[in-house]
Coordinates of C-alpha atoms in Angstrom, one line a residue:
X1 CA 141.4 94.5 45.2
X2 CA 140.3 93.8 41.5
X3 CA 137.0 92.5 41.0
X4 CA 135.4 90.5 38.2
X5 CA 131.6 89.4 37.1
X6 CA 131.3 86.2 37.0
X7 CA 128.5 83.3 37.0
X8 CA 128.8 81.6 40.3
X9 CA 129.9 78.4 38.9
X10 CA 132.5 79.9 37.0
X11 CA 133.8 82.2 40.1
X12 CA 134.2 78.6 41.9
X13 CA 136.2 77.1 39.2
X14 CA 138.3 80.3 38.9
X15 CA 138.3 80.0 42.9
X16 CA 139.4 75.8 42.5
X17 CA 142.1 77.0 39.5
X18 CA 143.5 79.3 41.8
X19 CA 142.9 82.6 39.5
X20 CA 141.0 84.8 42.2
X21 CA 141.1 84.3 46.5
X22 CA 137.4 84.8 46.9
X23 CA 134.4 83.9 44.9
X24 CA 130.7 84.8 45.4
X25 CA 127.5 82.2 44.9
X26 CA 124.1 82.0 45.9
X27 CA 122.5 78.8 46.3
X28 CA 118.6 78.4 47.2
X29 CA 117.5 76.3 50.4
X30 CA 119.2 72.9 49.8
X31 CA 115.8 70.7 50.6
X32 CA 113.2 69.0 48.5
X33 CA 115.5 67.4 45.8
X34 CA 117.5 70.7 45.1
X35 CA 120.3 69.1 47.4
X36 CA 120.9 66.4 45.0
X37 CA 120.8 69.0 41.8
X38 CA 123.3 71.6 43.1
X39 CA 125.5 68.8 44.8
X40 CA 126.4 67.2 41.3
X41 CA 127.5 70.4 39.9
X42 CA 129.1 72.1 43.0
X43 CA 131.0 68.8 44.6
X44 CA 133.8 69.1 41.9
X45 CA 134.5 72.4 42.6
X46 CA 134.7 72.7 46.7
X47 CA 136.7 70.1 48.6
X48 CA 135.4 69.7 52.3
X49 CA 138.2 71.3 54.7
X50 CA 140.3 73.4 51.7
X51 CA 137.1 75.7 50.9
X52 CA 135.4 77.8 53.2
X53 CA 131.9 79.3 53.0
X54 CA 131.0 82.3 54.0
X55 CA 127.2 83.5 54.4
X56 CA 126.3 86.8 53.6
X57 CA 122.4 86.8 53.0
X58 CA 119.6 86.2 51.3
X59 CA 117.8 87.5 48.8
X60 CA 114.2 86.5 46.4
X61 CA 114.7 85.8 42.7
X62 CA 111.4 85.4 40.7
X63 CA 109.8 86.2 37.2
X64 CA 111.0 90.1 35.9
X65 CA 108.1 90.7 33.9
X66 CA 106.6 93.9 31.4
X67 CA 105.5 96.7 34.1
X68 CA 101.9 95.4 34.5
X69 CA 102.4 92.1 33.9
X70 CA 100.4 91.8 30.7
X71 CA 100.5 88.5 30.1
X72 CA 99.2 87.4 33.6
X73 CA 102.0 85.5 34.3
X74 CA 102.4 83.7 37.6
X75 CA 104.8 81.0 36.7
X76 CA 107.2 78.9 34.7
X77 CA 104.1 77.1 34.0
X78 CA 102.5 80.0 32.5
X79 CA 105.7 81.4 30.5
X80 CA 105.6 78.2 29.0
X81 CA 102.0 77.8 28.4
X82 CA 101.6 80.9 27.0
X83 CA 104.7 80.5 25.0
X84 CA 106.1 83.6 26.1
X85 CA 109.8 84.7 25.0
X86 CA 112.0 83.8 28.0
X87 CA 115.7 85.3 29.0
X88 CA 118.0 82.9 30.0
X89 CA 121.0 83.3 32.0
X90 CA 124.5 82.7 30.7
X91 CA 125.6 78.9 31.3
X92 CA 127.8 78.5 34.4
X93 CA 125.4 81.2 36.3
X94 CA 123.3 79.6 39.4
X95 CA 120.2 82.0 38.1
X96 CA 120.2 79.6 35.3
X97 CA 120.7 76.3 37.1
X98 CA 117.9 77.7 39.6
X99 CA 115.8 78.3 36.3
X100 CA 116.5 74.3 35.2
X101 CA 115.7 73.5 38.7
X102 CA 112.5 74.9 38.9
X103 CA 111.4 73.5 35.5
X104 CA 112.2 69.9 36.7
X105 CA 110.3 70.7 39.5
X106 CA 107.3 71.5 37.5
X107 CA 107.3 68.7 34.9
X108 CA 109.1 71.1 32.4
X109 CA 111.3 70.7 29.7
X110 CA 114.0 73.6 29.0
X111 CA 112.8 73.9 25.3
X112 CA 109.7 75.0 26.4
X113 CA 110.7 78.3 27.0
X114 CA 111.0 80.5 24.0
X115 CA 114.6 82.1 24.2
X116 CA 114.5 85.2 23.2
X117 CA 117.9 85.8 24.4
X118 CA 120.6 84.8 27.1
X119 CA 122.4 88.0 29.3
X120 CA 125.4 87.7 31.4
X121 CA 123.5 89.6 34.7
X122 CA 120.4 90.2 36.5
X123 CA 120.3 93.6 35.0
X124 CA 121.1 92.5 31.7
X125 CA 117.9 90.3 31.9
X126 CA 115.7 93.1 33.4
X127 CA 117.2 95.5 30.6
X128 CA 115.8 92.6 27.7
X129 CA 112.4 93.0 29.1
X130 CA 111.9 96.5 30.0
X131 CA 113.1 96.9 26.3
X132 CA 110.5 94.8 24.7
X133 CA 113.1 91.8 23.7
X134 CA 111.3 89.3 26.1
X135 CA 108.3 89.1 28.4
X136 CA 110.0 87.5 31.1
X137 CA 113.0 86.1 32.5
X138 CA 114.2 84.9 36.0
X139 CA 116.6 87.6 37.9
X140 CA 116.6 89.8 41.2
X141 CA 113.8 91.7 43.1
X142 CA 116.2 94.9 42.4
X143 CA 117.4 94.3 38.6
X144 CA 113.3 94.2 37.9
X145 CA 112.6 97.4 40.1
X146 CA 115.5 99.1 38.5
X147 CA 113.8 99.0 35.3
X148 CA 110.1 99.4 36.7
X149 CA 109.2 95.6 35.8
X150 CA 106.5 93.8 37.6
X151 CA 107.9 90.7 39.8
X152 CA 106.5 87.5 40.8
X153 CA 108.7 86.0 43.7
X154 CA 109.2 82.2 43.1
X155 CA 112.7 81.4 44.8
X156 CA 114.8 82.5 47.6
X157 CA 118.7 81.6 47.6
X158 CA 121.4 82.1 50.1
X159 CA 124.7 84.5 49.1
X160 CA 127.8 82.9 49.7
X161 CA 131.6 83.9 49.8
X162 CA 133.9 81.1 49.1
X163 CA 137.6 80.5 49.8
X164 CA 140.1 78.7 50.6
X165 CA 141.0 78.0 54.5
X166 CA 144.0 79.5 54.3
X167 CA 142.6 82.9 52.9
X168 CA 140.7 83.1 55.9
X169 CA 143.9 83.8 57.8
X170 CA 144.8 87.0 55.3
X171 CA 144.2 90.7 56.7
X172 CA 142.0 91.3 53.6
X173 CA 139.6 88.2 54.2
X174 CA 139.7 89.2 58.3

């Protein structure tokens, strides 16, 4: 087995290119407009009958924030009302199209967070707060324990494993 980090959207377009058997994403509850959002971006990469899903669980992503929480921050809203530096997720990662997501849903525009840097992982992001370089940022329950951050839940998504049909027939897959 060899194993690679990836964003989720680019695991599926590495999974559609044929350059890896099995890809992981997480998606949140597809209801109340987030169907429509994550449909446009995932349709072109999974074709109905060739790719399997596979679910493995689900897990809470929400605001990693200074031990404490300093600022009082409860929200988006708040990050951007307060103008507080914000860590975005790499483009091509579902944290970040989750972040864009929850902005629309709040009547926010993306350049109303203050980027104080994009990271290419949960623990990346955590790691930029804990170390001063931003006040908040959107990751995992765990990535914001890790570093002793304070976290305010605002999203839970599903884990996925995605492959082809025919993969499901291989020992490894079984």
């Amino acid at each position: 087995l060899d194993w690679r980090l990836a964003g989720s959207l680019d695991a599926l377009r590495a999974l559609a290119e044929g350059r890896c058997r099995v890809a992981g994403l997480h998606l949140p509850p597809l209801q109340d407009g987030t169907a429509a959002r994550f449909a446009a971006v995932l349709k072109p990469l999974l074709k109905p009958g060739t790719h399997k899903l596979i679910a493995c669980g689900r897990r809470t992503q929400g605001l990693m924030l200074a031990a404490g929480n300093p600022l009082a921050l409860r929200s988006l809203a708040d990050v951007a009302a307060q103008r507080a530096r914000f860590v975005w997720r790499q483009p091509g990662s579902a944290t970040r199209l989750l972040t864009q997501h929850l902005l629309a849903q709040a009547g926010l525009a993306e350049s109303q967070l203050p980027v104080a840097a994009t990271e290419d992982s949960h623990l990346a992001a955590a790691a930029a707060v804990a170390a001063g370089q931003a006040d908040a940022g959107l990751g995992l329950q765990p990535a914001a324990q890790a570093f002793g951050l304070a976290f305010v839940p605002l999203a839970q998504d599903d884990y996925f494993l995605a492959c082809t049909a025919q993969a499901l027939e291989e020992p490894a897959l079984q």
